[in-house]
Every structure is written in C-alpha cells, then in structure tokens.
Amino acid sequence: MMNKLKFYLSILVAKILAVFIAMLHRSSGTSFVGLIALKICPEFLSYCSKYVKKGVITITGTNGKTTTAGLISSILECGGQKVIHNEKGANMLTGIANALALDIAPFRRFDYFVLESDEAYLTRLYDYLPSNSLLVTNLFRDQLDRYGELDTTAKKIREAIDKNPDLKLFLNADDPMVANLPDEHERIYFGFENVEIVSNSVVSNAPIEAVNCPTCFSTLKYSQRFFAQQGHYYCDCGYKRSYCDYSADVKIYEDYSVINVYSKNGEYEFNVGLIGLYNAYNALAAISFALESGYDQPKIQNALNSYQAIFGRAEKLILQGHQLLVQLIKNPTGASEVLKTVDLNSNIMVIINDNYADGRDVSWLWDADFEYLKDAKNPIIVSGFRAQDMAVRLKYAGIEPSKIIVIPRIRHALRHVLTTLDINERITILPTYTALLKMQNIIRDFN
C-alpha cells in the first residue's frame, strides 16, 4: 500500500513540476521530471505496467531509435490507438519515466507504450517493464567510453532479450550484428534488396570497418554494401544475410524516398518525406512493424504523411525568416550519413558538446566524413564545449581556417548567424545530443 501511495504521489509531483518548468519556458520533455518520480517511487516503472492494455513496444539500436519510434507511434495513433511515447528521445530510465509520468493518470489506460531505449539501459528497463516487441535498428560504434566495442553492446541487448521469453523481435537483416541476435524468439526480418540514389547525394568513399562472421569469425564479404556494415553479406563458411519477411527497394531523392515493400501478403509502395538512406531504413522498420501488426497500406501511408519530424531529426523550422534544418550527429556512421545530405549552399553550424549523454570521448569526430563540408559556400560556425576540437577537425577536412568561425557559446553563435544573414538564407545546424537540447530552448527564446 505504501509503495502504491508513493506511485500516486510521484505522478502528482511530476505533473506539478512540469507546470512550473513550462512557466519557466524550459522543456519538461527530457529527464528531470522522471528523475524526481523515480526518487519518490523507485518502483515507478513497474507500477506503470498496469496502465497499458495491449502491449509495450520497445525500440533500441545505435541510430534511428527516435525516428523509428515516432513513426510507429504515429501509425498506431492514426489507427485509433491511445499511445504513450517518449517522443523527445530521452531514452534512459529517467527519460522513459518522464514520458510516462506526464501522461499517466489514476483512471486512464493506454493501448500501447512505444518506448525507445538506450542500448545500455534496455536490460534495466526490462527489470521493471517487460515488453511484447523489440525492434533493433542497427549497431554501430558509438560512445566507446560508455558502450565499448560492438560486441559489448550486442551482449547487453542479448541479456535484455533473455529477460522476455515471449518477446517478438523485429530485426534489420542488413546489419550482421543485429541479425545475429538470439534465435530462441520469434523474429521478423526487414531489409533492402536494392538502393538507388536519385539525387546529388555523394557516395561515401570513407574506409569501412571490417565485420567478422559470428560463426567462424572470418571477415564477412558483401555482394552489396549500402553503408557502414549494412548490406548483403556472406561468408565462405555458409553464414549469410537472413531471408527478409519484409524486403524492399528504395529510391532516395533529395528530400524524400519511395519504398516498395514485398512480403508474403503482397507488394506495397510508400512515399516517405524524410531525408537520406538512414531515414529510409527507419521508415522500413516502422512499415514492417505496422504490416506485421495488420495495418494496411493506406493507413500506414496516412500516418507517414502526417508524421512530424522530432526536433533535431531532420526537422525543418522557420526562424526569423530563415529556413532552419537541425540534424543530430553523435557517432561516425550517423554523422557521415547526415553529412551526405547537407546543403552546402546553406549556412552551416556544427555544435559539439562532450557531456555524459554525448559521450566524453570526441575522437569519433576524426572518423566521421566532415570532408563533405570542404566545398561549403559560406563560413562554418563551430560552437559548444568542444568547438576548438571541431575547428581543428574541419581544418584537416580541407576547409580553409579563415572560413572556420569559433563561437563556443551556443546562444552567441546562433545570434551571430541570424544577425549576419540576409532574409531567407538557409541555416543547417548539426548538434550533438545535449547541444540539441540547449538549441531547442534557445530557438524557443529567439522566436
């Protein structure tokens, strides 16, 4: 009884805190409210399981969690379902508790929780809140100070999966690290058969890290390689890419994609208004989940059409007459894919922080393809705690030092850009995670 009272108290305090934070014009959509809820009631997440009727859907992986979870949530809501979703992308336990605390009420039930989870926190989440489905987007090298090597990250996800004996897995077949997750569970595979670039995007010439066969540990070979380790892989020992339950062909245009999906139940075409191949993978993941869950093509397309990009995930805004595009960067593979899509005629800001949520180790900047920016038309502004490191990286990427402007304070950097541009000039901002959160508040103030 005492724990139950603590649970209700945590919800009440969370909602009051959210009101005060909103009055101070600060975001309540990250983690602070969830932190307080967990302090009041350590079993808060366990009690939340009583407020979901149909299932808990979890999404993890290195890149694409927020967009994929957002697309799945949009599809479910367009289908008339009541959903709680940690839409701001805060995916540690405090962030998940934050989202639940703000929506749950004593006599209010939801059909689904759609929760993206940090890979390292997934097993802890499952200690409190078991899941019905887990979708894994990809596994790339990311924040080595937090995660270690890829095998370590994959092991953490396997440990989480083992806690849910009835878990249904949705796996990216094109990623050998993901496809090799435990086979004791029901598994649904999705992947691309063909990728066609129908735009001016540059094909990466960056060296690609070798991936070993999980069976014999030899280096995998590829008949097609789309980016990083994703593609059609095989090994002389017989190990190869899995059969896809939902395979697809994709055409990547400048700011949208057309995806043709093939399954045992038919062929479907979808238009996705998101930039780049990496987002096409996110869309295919969500579409595969929806088709497997019984949603038809028109309903899924309607949800894709109505989907609003999450702040920092290729979201377009208007700020003081300027078109603003904000794209999160956080690791070499993800950053390189984003950099391929950057409008070199726009005014570019790169904002690098090294807080815990960003990863303290910024050596990843040297593995990302910042060389894509060497033909940028305008000077590039670098900001954040590690602005000087970013300036050095851009210099070695072939950008003239005279075209690199260092303004460490993010607010000052954005003010500089806004006051030096002509009206209607475009701005592209590439921040790390905590810089993105800071930028969100600054943009709100500037508007």
Tab-separated table of C-alpha atoms in Angstrom:
chain	number	residue	atom	x	y	z
A	1	MET	CA	0.000	0.000	0.000
A	2	MET	CA	2.823	2.406	0.909
A	3	ASN	CA	4.525	1.862	-2.471
A	4	LYS	CA	1.240	2.462	-4.269
A	5	LEU	CA	0.811	5.763	-2.425
A	6	LYS	CA	4.357	6.696	-3.411
A	7	PHE	CA	3.470	5.937	-7.033
A	8	TYR	CA	0.445	8.256	-6.986
A	9	LEU	CA	2.472	10.905	-5.175
A	10	SER	CA	5.220	10.688	-7.820
A	11	ILE	CA	2.659	11.280	-10.580
A	12	LEU	CA	1.194	14.278	-8.769
A	13	VAL	CA	4.620	15.817	-8.116
A	14	ALA	CA	5.672	15.141	-11.716
A	15	LYS	CA	2.678	16.985	-13.125
A	16	ILE	CA	3.165	19.965	-10.780
A	17	LEU	CA	6.855	20.124	-11.684
A	18	ALA	CA	6.016	20.035	-15.381
A	19	VAL	CA	3.739	23.066	-14.975
A	20	PHE	CA	6.456	25.065	-13.197
A	21	ILE	CA	9.068	24.073	-15.789
A	22	ALA	CA	6.735	25.168	-18.583
A	23	MET	CA	6.177	28.505	-16.803
A	24	LEU	CA	9.955	28.978	-16.797
A	25	HIS	CA	9.968	28.275	-20.564
A	26	ARG	CA	12.096	25.176	-20.146
A	27	SER	CA	11.467	21.771	-21.632
A	28	SER	CA	9.828	19.135	-19.402
A	29	GLY	CA	10.259	16.546	-22.119
A	30	THR	CA	13.656	15.157	-21.191
A	31	SER	CA	14.539	13.599	-17.835
A	32	PHE	CA	14.230	15.829	-14.764
A	33	VAL	CA	10.588	15.044	-14.013
A	34	GLY	CA	11.321	11.332	-14.463
A	35	LEU	CA	14.302	11.575	-12.130
A	36	ILE	CA	12.090	13.013	-9.384
A	37	ALA	CA	9.382	10.388	-9.991
A	38	LEU	CA	11.937	7.597	-9.578
A	39	LYS	CA	13.340	9.210	-6.438
A	40	ILE	CA	9.883	9.280	-4.844
A	41	CYS	CA	8.911	5.803	-6.078
A	42	PRO	CA	11.833	3.578	-7.153
A	43	GLU	CA	9.303	1.002	-8.449
A	44	PHE	CA	7.561	3.644	-10.569
A	45	LEU	CA	8.111	1.843	-13.889
A	46	SER	CA	6.765	-1.430	-12.514
A	47	TYR	CA	3.505	0.240	-11.471
A	48	CYS	CA	3.202	1.800	-14.938
A	49	SER	CA	2.672	-1.663	-16.455
A	50	LYS	CA	-0.888	-1.622	-15.017
A	51	TYR	CA	-1.744	1.313	-17.290
A	52	VAL	CA	-1.134	-0.384	-20.657
A	53	LYS	CA	-3.754	-2.735	-22.134
A	54	LYS	CA	-2.314	-4.211	-25.341
A	55	GLY	CA	1.436	-4.133	-25.178
A	56	VAL	CA	4.805	-2.464	-24.634
A	57	ILE	CA	6.801	-1.870	-27.815
A	58	THR	CA	10.496	-1.115	-27.353
A	59	ILE	CA	12.962	0.214	-29.908
A	60	THR	CA	16.732	0.164	-29.473
A	61	GLY	CA	19.880	0.411	-31.575
A	62	THR	CA	22.637	2.920	-32.205
A	63	ASN	CA	20.943	5.244	-34.691
A	64	GLY	CA	17.348	5.867	-35.698
A	65	LYS	CA	15.576	4.980	-32.442
A	66	THR	CA	13.744	8.280	-32.071
A	67	THR	CA	12.531	8.481	-35.676
A	68	THR	CA	11.522	4.805	-35.827
A	69	ALA	CA	9.660	5.010	-32.514
A	70	GLY	CA	7.997	8.218	-33.666
A	71	LEU	CA	6.820	6.611	-36.902
A	72	ILE	CA	5.440	3.554	-35.094
A	73	SER	CA	3.645	5.782	-32.597
A	74	SER	CA	2.187	7.857	-35.451
A	75	ILE	CA	0.910	4.718	-37.213
A	76	LEU	CA	-0.723	3.401	-34.038
A	77	GLU	CA	-2.342	6.749	-33.230
A	78	CYS	CA	-3.664	7.131	-36.781
A	79	GLY	CA	-5.169	3.686	-36.240
A	80	GLY	CA	-7.135	4.979	-33.274
A	81	GLN	CA	-4.863	3.637	-30.529
A	82	LYS	CA	-4.015	5.527	-27.329
A	83	VAL	CA	-0.242	5.666	-27.032
A	84	ILE	CA	2.411	6.924	-24.621
A	85	HIS	CA	5.707	7.566	-26.373
A	86	ASN	CA	8.955	9.137	-25.112
A	87	GLU	CA	8.947	11.312	-28.202
A	88	LYS	CA	11.709	13.706	-27.148
A	89	GLY	CA	14.290	10.935	-27.425
A	90	ALA	CA	15.290	10.813	-23.745
A	91	ASN	CA	15.801	7.065	-23.560
A	92	MET	CA	17.457	6.231	-20.253
A	93	LEU	CA	15.253	5.175	-17.327
A	94	THR	CA	14.705	8.773	-16.207
A	95	GLY	CA	13.621	9.831	-19.692
A	96	ILE	CA	11.185	6.933	-20.027
A	97	ALA	CA	9.794	7.620	-16.546
A	98	ASN	CA	9.476	11.282	-17.559
A	99	ALA	CA	7.218	10.459	-20.513
A	100	LEU	CA	5.067	8.025	-18.518
A	101	ALA	CA	4.695	10.319	-15.511
A	102	LEU	CA	3.402	13.195	-17.615
A	103	ASP	CA	0.662	11.133	-19.317
A	104	ILE	CA	-0.452	8.512	-16.802
A	105	ALA	CA	-3.430	9.321	-14.551
A	106	PRO	CA	-5.114	7.044	-11.971
A	107	PHE	CA	-8.154	6.098	-14.096
A	108	ARG	CA	-6.630	6.482	-17.557
A	109	ARG	CA	-5.443	3.454	-19.535
A	110	PHE	CA	-3.448	3.288	-22.774
A	111	ASP	CA	-3.371	0.725	-25.562
A	112	TYR	CA	0.389	0.827	-26.100
A	113	PHE	CA	3.606	2.196	-24.685
A	114	VAL	CA	6.078	2.900	-27.506
A	115	LEU	CA	9.427	3.339	-25.782
A	116	GLU	CA	12.820	3.873	-27.308
A	117	SER	CA	15.583	2.689	-25.001
A	118	ASP	CA	19.291	3.340	-24.816
A	119	GLU	CA	21.031	0.051	-25.585
A	120	ALA	CA	22.876	0.029	-22.258
A	121	TYR	CA	19.658	0.656	-20.283
A	122	LEU	CA	17.391	-1.847	-22.048
A	123	THR	CA	18.106	-4.687	-19.629
A	124	ARG	CA	17.363	-2.388	-16.664
A	125	LEU	CA	14.116	-1.244	-18.264
A	126	TYR	CA	13.031	-4.867	-18.652
A	127	ASP	CA	13.650	-5.431	-14.926
A	128	TYR	CA	10.666	-3.144	-14.313
A	129	LEU	CA	8.628	-3.100	-17.502
A	130	PRO	CA	8.616	-6.275	-19.656
A	131	SER	CA	7.998	-5.825	-23.370
A	132	ASN	CA	5.969	-7.631	-26.013
A	133	SER	CA	8.018	-6.485	-29.016
A	134	LEU	CA	11.563	-5.254	-29.543
A	135	LEU	CA	12.741	-3.579	-32.753
A	136	VAL	CA	16.508	-3.210	-33.251
A	137	THR	CA	17.548	-0.642	-35.858
A	138	ASN	CA	21.319	-1.119	-36.185
A	139	LEU	CA	24.518	-1.441	-34.169
A	140	PHE	CA	27.385	0.934	-34.959
A	141	ARG	CA	30.397	2.017	-32.958
A	142	ASP	CA	29.122	4.713	-30.616
A	143	GLN	CA	30.498	6.423	-27.499
A	144	LEU	CA	33.262	3.937	-26.767
A	145	ASP	CA	33.639	5.392	-23.260
A	146	ARG	CA	30.062	4.270	-22.465
A	147	TYR	CA	29.414	1.220	-24.617
A	148	GLY	CA	32.789	-0.267	-25.507
A	149	GLU	CA	33.036	-2.215	-28.740
A	150	LEU	CA	30.094	-3.502	-30.787
A	151	ASP	CA	30.230	-6.962	-29.241
A	152	THR	CA	29.702	-5.407	-25.809
A	153	THR	CA	26.624	-3.511	-26.990
A	154	ALA	CA	25.193	-6.616	-28.668
A	155	LYS	CA	25.762	-8.583	-25.463
A	156	LYS	CA	23.785	-6.008	-23.449
A	157	ILE	CA	20.859	-6.350	-25.850
A	158	ARG	CA	21.022	-10.157	-25.713
A	159	GLU	CA	20.884	-10.019	-21.903
A	160	ALA	CA	17.781	-7.841	-22.133
A	161	ILE	CA	16.127	-10.178	-24.640
A	162	ASP	CA	16.716	-13.143	-22.331
A	163	LYS	CA	14.530	-11.472	-19.691
A	164	ASN	CA	11.486	-11.603	-22.002
A	165	PRO	CA	10.826	-15.222	-23.075
A	166	ASP	CA	7.827	-14.263	-25.239
A	167	LEU	CA	9.455	-11.241	-26.859
A	168	LYS	CA	8.860	-10.801	-30.599
A	169	LEU	CA	11.928	-9.394	-32.366
A	170	PHE	CA	11.960	-7.079	-35.390
A	171	LEU	CA	15.494	-7.101	-36.778
A	172	ASN	CA	17.401	-5.277	-39.510
A	173	ALA	CA	18.596	-8.152	-41.694
A	174	ASP	CA	21.128	-5.912	-43.464
A	175	ASP	CA	23.110	-5.414	-40.252
A	176	PRO	CA	25.044	-8.600	-39.371
A	177	MET	CA	25.346	-7.564	-35.711
A	178	VAL	CA	21.574	-7.166	-35.410
A	179	ALA	CA	20.602	-10.197	-37.482
A	180	ASN	CA	22.659	-12.442	-35.201
A	181	LEU	CA	20.662	-11.677	-32.063
A	182	PRO	CA	19.142	-14.721	-30.240
A	183	ASP	CA	17.170	-17.170	-32.387
A	184	GLU	CA	15.109	-18.604	-29.499
A	185	HIS	CA	12.498	-15.895	-30.068
A	186	GLU	CA	10.093	-15.207	-32.919
A	187	ARG	CA	11.972	-12.995	-35.361
A	188	ILE	CA	10.756	-10.752	-38.172
A	189	TYR	CA	13.428	-9.506	-40.575
A	190	PHE	CA	13.376	-6.401	-42.764
A	191	GLY	CA	15.969	-5.096	-45.218
A	192	PHE	CA	16.664	-3.553	-48.611
A	193	GLU	CA	17.231	-5.532	-51.784
A	194	ASN	CA	18.230	-2.537	-53.893
A	195	VAL	CA	19.106	1.070	-53.120
A	196	GLU	CA	19.034	3.718	-55.851
A	197	ILE	CA	20.246	7.264	-55.200
A	198	VAL	CA	18.201	9.648	-57.365
A	199	SER	CA	19.741	12.889	-56.109
A	200	ASN	CA	23.008	14.746	-55.829
A	201	SER	CA	23.987	12.941	-52.624
A	202	VAL	CA	27.615	11.859	-52.575
A	203	VAL	CA	28.527	8.202	-52.186
A	204	SER	CA	30.909	7.766	-49.273
A	205	ASN	CA	34.477	6.802	-50.063
A	206	ALA	CA	35.419	6.544	-46.416
A	207	PRO	CA	37.085	3.307	-45.246
A	208	ILE	CA	34.562	0.856	-43.805
A	209	GLU	CA	35.377	-1.138	-40.709
A	210	ALA	CA	35.545	-4.890	-41.219
A	211	VAL	CA	32.856	-7.035	-39.577
A	212	ASN	CA	33.545	-10.619	-38.579
A	213	CYS	CA	31.318	-13.603	-39.234
A	214	PRO	CA	29.567	-14.602	-35.979
A	215	THR	CA	30.031	-18.294	-36.855
A	216	CYS	CA	33.691	-18.654	-37.886
A	217	PHE	CA	34.993	-15.115	-37.140
A	218	SER	CA	36.363	-14.595	-40.639
A	219	THR	CA	35.842	-11.202	-42.280
A	220	LEU	CA	32.425	-11.004	-43.903
A	221	LYS	CA	32.152	-10.426	-47.643
A	222	TYR	CA	29.493	-8.371	-49.420
A	223	SER	CA	27.631	-8.666	-52.708
A	224	GLN	CA	26.049	-5.250	-51.974
A	225	ARG	CA	27.060	-2.773	-49.294
A	226	PHE	CA	24.752	0.176	-48.670
A	227	PHE	CA	26.590	1.998	-45.864
A	228	ALA	CA	28.779	1.057	-42.902
A	229	GLN	CA	28.297	-2.706	-42.357
A	230	GLN	CA	24.755	-2.729	-43.745
A	231	GLY	CA	24.135	-4.675	-46.927
A	232	HIS	CA	24.074	-8.200	-48.352
A	233	TYR	CA	26.839	-10.088	-46.547
A	234	TYR	CA	28.034	-13.678	-46.682
A	235	CYS	CA	30.890	-15.869	-45.507
A	236	ASP	CA	32.668	-18.843	-47.049
A	237	CYS	CA	31.549	-20.922	-44.044
A	238	GLY	CA	27.938	-20.597	-45.228
A	239	TYR	CA	26.718	-17.811	-42.954
A	240	LYS	CA	24.796	-15.151	-44.888
A	241	ARG	CA	22.171	-12.428	-44.656
A	242	SER	CA	18.825	-13.732	-43.454
A	243	TYR	CA	15.714	-14.071	-45.579
A	244	CYS	CA	13.592	-10.943	-45.176
A	245	ASP	CA	9.948	-11.155	-44.186
A	246	TYR	CA	9.702	-7.565	-45.433
A	247	SER	CA	12.181	-6.809	-48.206
A	248	ALA	CA	12.214	-3.555	-50.116
A	249	ASP	CA	13.616	-1.497	-52.964
A	250	VAL	CA	14.174	2.188	-52.300
A	251	LYS	CA	14.790	5.277	-54.402
A	252	ILE	CA	16.414	8.109	-52.450
A	253	TYR	CA	15.523	11.571	-53.736
A	254	GLU	CA	16.788	14.927	-52.447
A	255	ASP	CA	14.312	15.239	-49.577
A	256	TYR	CA	12.118	12.139	-49.720
A	257	SER	CA	12.197	8.437	-50.558
A	258	VAL	CA	9.967	5.953	-52.370
A	259	ILE	CA	9.973	2.492	-50.792
A	260	ASN	CA	8.479	-0.597	-52.426
A	261	VAL	CA	7.951	-3.297	-49.809
A	262	TYR	CA	7.499	-7.001	-50.629
A	263	SER	CA	6.045	-9.589	-48.276
A	264	LYS	CA	4.154	-12.867	-48.445
A	265	ASN	CA	0.932	-10.836	-48.397
A	266	GLY	CA	1.733	-8.595	-51.344
A	267	GLU	CA	3.621	-5.550	-52.615
A	268	TYR	CA	3.193	-2.035	-51.239
A	269	GLU	CA	4.554	1.378	-52.240
A	270	PHE	CA	5.203	4.121	-49.689
A	271	ASN	CA	6.325	7.727	-50.009
A	272	VAL	CA	8.431	8.880	-47.050
A	273	GLY	CA	9.083	12.583	-46.565
A	274	LEU	CA	12.373	12.159	-44.716
A	275	ILE	CA	15.930	12.830	-45.860
A	276	GLY	CA	18.541	10.179	-46.636
A	277	LEU	CA	19.045	6.426	-46.739
A	278	TYR	CA	19.367	6.243	-42.951
A	279	ASN	CA	15.813	7.554	-42.614
A	280	ALA	CA	14.612	5.150	-45.304
A	281	TYR	CA	15.856	2.341	-43.025
A	282	ASN	CA	13.926	3.878	-40.117
A	283	ALA	CA	10.790	4.070	-42.241
A	284	LEU	CA	11.165	0.484	-43.468
A	285	ALA	CA	11.492	-0.691	-39.855
A	286	ALA	CA	8.277	1.079	-38.857
A	287	ILE	CA	6.420	-0.026	-42.000
A	288	SER	CA	7.446	-3.654	-41.413
A	289	PHE	CA	6.207	-3.486	-37.838
A	290	ALA	CA	2.903	-1.982	-38.987
A	291	LEU	CA	2.309	-4.504	-41.777
A	292	GLU	CA	3.118	-7.363	-39.411
A	293	SER	CA	0.645	-5.858	-36.931
A	294	GLY	CA	-2.147	-5.906	-39.514
A	295	TYR	CA	-2.219	-2.292	-40.701
A	296	ASP	CA	-2.950	-1.782	-44.379
A	297	GLN	CA	-1.081	0.392	-46.875
A	298	PRO	CA	-3.482	3.388	-46.888
A	299	LYS	CA	-3.461	3.695	-43.091
A	300	ILE	CA	0.326	3.427	-42.932
A	301	GLN	CA	0.772	5.991	-45.727
A	302	ASN	CA	-1.635	8.351	-43.989
A	303	ALA	CA	0.461	8.096	-40.825
A	304	LEU	CA	3.679	8.693	-42.795
A	305	ASN	CA	2.106	11.773	-44.391
A	306	SER	CA	1.048	13.215	-41.034
A	307	TYR	CA	4.275	12.405	-39.203
A	308	GLN	CA	6.068	15.464	-37.832
A	309	ALA	CA	9.832	15.065	-37.553
A	310	ILE	CA	11.124	15.220	-33.979
A	311	PHE	CA	13.236	18.291	-33.204
A	312	GLY	CA	16.779	17.645	-34.363
A	313	ARG	CA	15.884	14.665	-36.543
A	314	ALA	CA	15.754	16.403	-39.937
A	315	GLU	CA	13.115	18.820	-38.669
A	316	LYS	CA	12.587	21.968	-40.737
A	317	LEU	CA	11.662	25.198	-38.960
A	318	ILE	CA	11.309	28.875	-39.810
A	319	LEU	CA	13.365	31.114	-37.517
A	320	GLN	CA	13.241	34.868	-38.065
A	321	GLY	CA	12.595	34.389	-41.757
A	322	HIS	CA	15.231	31.703	-42.256
A	323	GLN	CA	14.590	28.053	-43.122
A	324	LEU	CA	16.332	26.053	-40.419
A	325	LEU	CA	17.250	22.368	-40.637
A	326	VAL	CA	18.502	20.674	-37.453
A	327	GLN	CA	20.101	17.213	-37.657
A	328	LEU	CA	21.545	15.378	-34.677
A	329	ILE	CA	25.049	13.921	-35.040
A	330	LYS	CA	26.542	11.633	-32.404
A	331	ASN	CA	28.796	8.971	-33.919
A	332	PRO	CA	30.875	8.406	-37.086
A	333	THR	CA	28.372	6.397	-39.119
A	334	GLY	CA	25.342	8.512	-38.304
A	335	ALA	CA	27.223	11.769	-38.756
A	336	SER	CA	28.633	10.670	-42.119
A	337	GLU	CA	25.177	9.786	-43.419
A	338	VAL	CA	23.833	13.159	-42.272
A	339	LEU	CA	26.793	15.000	-43.807
A	340	LYS	CA	25.989	13.475	-47.202
A	341	THR	CA	22.668	15.321	-47.156
A	342	VAL	CA	23.897	18.773	-46.048
A	343	ASP	CA	23.042	21.690	-48.333
A	344	LEU	CA	26.480	23.190	-48.972
A	345	ASN	CA	24.885	26.469	-50.056
A	346	SER	CA	23.297	26.919	-46.622
A	347	ASN	CA	24.928	28.497	-43.566
A	348	ILE	CA	26.315	25.634	-41.507
A	349	MET	CA	26.721	25.408	-37.725
A	350	VAL	CA	28.384	22.416	-36.033
A	351	ILE	CA	27.846	22.249	-32.246
A	352	ILE	CA	29.847	19.692	-30.266
A	353	ASN	CA	29.391	19.011	-26.547
A	354	ASP	CA	31.013	16.251	-24.512
A	355	ASN	CA	28.580	15.802	-21.642
A	356	TYR	CA	27.779	12.278	-20.412
A	357	ALA	CA	24.805	11.874	-22.773
A	358	ASP	CA	27.007	12.911	-25.727
A	359	GLY	CA	29.933	10.700	-24.787
A	360	ARG	CA	33.062	12.184	-23.231
A	361	ASP	CA	35.310	10.832	-25.967
A	362	VAL	CA	35.134	13.075	-29.052
A	363	SER	CA	37.722	11.151	-31.056
A	364	TRP	CA	34.782	10.000	-33.226
A	365	LEU	CA	34.978	13.376	-34.980
A	366	TRP	CA	38.028	12.074	-36.841
A	367	ASP	CA	36.141	9.020	-38.127
A	368	ALA	CA	33.170	10.996	-39.473
A	369	ASP	CA	33.270	12.281	-43.064
A	370	PHE	CA	33.472	16.023	-42.409
A	371	GLU	CA	35.303	16.195	-45.734
A	372	TYR	CA	31.809	16.505	-47.233
A	373	LEU	CA	31.824	20.113	-45.983
A	374	LYS	CA	35.012	21.211	-47.752
A	375	ASP	CA	33.057	22.818	-50.609
A	376	ALA	CA	30.709	24.734	-48.321
A	377	LYS	CA	29.857	28.099	-49.835
A	378	ASN	CA	29.800	30.085	-46.588
A	379	PRO	CA	31.961	30.183	-43.450
A	380	ILE	CA	31.206	27.378	-40.987
A	381	ILE	CA	30.384	28.274	-37.372
A	382	VAL	CA	31.609	25.850	-34.710
A	383	SER	CA	30.247	26.032	-31.174
A	384	GLY	CA	29.784	24.056	-27.971
A	385	PHE	CA	32.211	22.882	-25.289
A	386	ARG	CA	34.456	21.217	-27.883
A	387	ALA	CA	34.285	23.951	-30.527
A	388	GLN	CA	38.068	24.138	-30.793
A	389	ASP	CA	38.329	20.379	-31.411
A	390	MET	CA	35.730	20.700	-34.156
A	391	ALA	CA	37.621	23.617	-35.700
A	392	VAL	CA	40.785	21.522	-35.877
A	393	ARG	CA	38.856	18.629	-37.439
A	394	LEU	CA	37.409	20.917	-40.125
A	395	LYS	CA	40.861	22.298	-40.895
A	396	TYR	CA	42.118	18.771	-41.554
A	397	ALA	CA	38.996	18.071	-43.609
A	398	GLY	CA	40.305	20.625	-46.116
A	399	ILE	CA	38.389	23.730	-45.038
A	400	GLU	CA	40.349	26.986	-45.047
A	401	PRO	CA	40.946	28.170	-41.460
A	402	SER	CA	39.684	31.630	-42.469
A	403	LYS	CA	36.277	30.028	-43.188
A	404	ILE	CA	36.009	28.467	-39.712
A	405	ILE	CA	34.483	30.749	-37.060
A	406	VAL	CA	34.723	29.591	-33.430
A	407	ILE	CA	31.982	30.842	-31.072
A	408	PRO	CA	31.856	28.468	-28.071
A	409	ARG	CA	28.597	29.749	-26.533
A	410	ILE	CA	25.680	28.326	-28.488
A	411	ARG	CA	23.354	31.287	-27.960
A	412	HIS	CA	26.014	33.716	-29.189
A	413	ALA	CA	26.761	31.516	-32.187
A	414	LEU	CA	23.143	31.405	-33.310
A	415	ARG	CA	22.728	35.155	-32.740
A	416	HIS	CA	25.831	35.752	-34.895
A	417	VAL	CA	24.366	33.695	-37.733
A	418	LEU	CA	20.951	35.364	-37.562
A	419	THR	CA	22.365	38.902	-37.498
A	420	THR	CA	24.793	38.416	-40.383
A	421	LEU	CA	22.479	36.720	-42.888
A	422	ASP	CA	20.153	38.178	-45.447
A	423	ILE	CA	16.492	37.274	-45.067
A	424	ASN	CA	15.504	33.831	-46.442
A	425	GLU	CA	19.053	32.441	-46.301
A	426	ARG	CA	19.033	28.809	-45.136
A	427	ILE	CA	20.716	27.528	-41.961
A	428	THR	CA	21.833	23.952	-41.245
A	429	ILE	CA	22.647	23.046	-37.637
A	430	LEU	CA	24.471	19.824	-36.710
A	431	PRO	CA	24.491	19.388	-32.893
A	432	THR	CA	25.331	16.567	-30.522
A	433	TYR	CA	22.595	15.459	-28.121
A	434	THR	CA	22.954	17.898	-25.217
A	435	ALA	CA	23.703	20.709	-27.663
A	436	LEU	CA	20.428	19.811	-29.374
A	437	LEU	CA	18.517	20.194	-26.098
A	438	LYS	CA	20.199	23.551	-25.467
A	439	MET	CA	19.459	24.670	-29.020
A	440	GLN	CA	15.779	23.784	-28.599
A	441	ASN	CA	15.431	26.210	-25.696
A	442	ILE	CA	17.431	28.928	-27.464
A	443	ILE	CA	15.305	28.715	-30.607
A	444	ARG	CA	12.163	28.987	-28.459
A	445	ASP	CA	13.568	32.161	-26.882
A	446	PHE	CA	14.581	33.655	-30.259
A	447	ASN	CA	11.055	33.125	-31.583
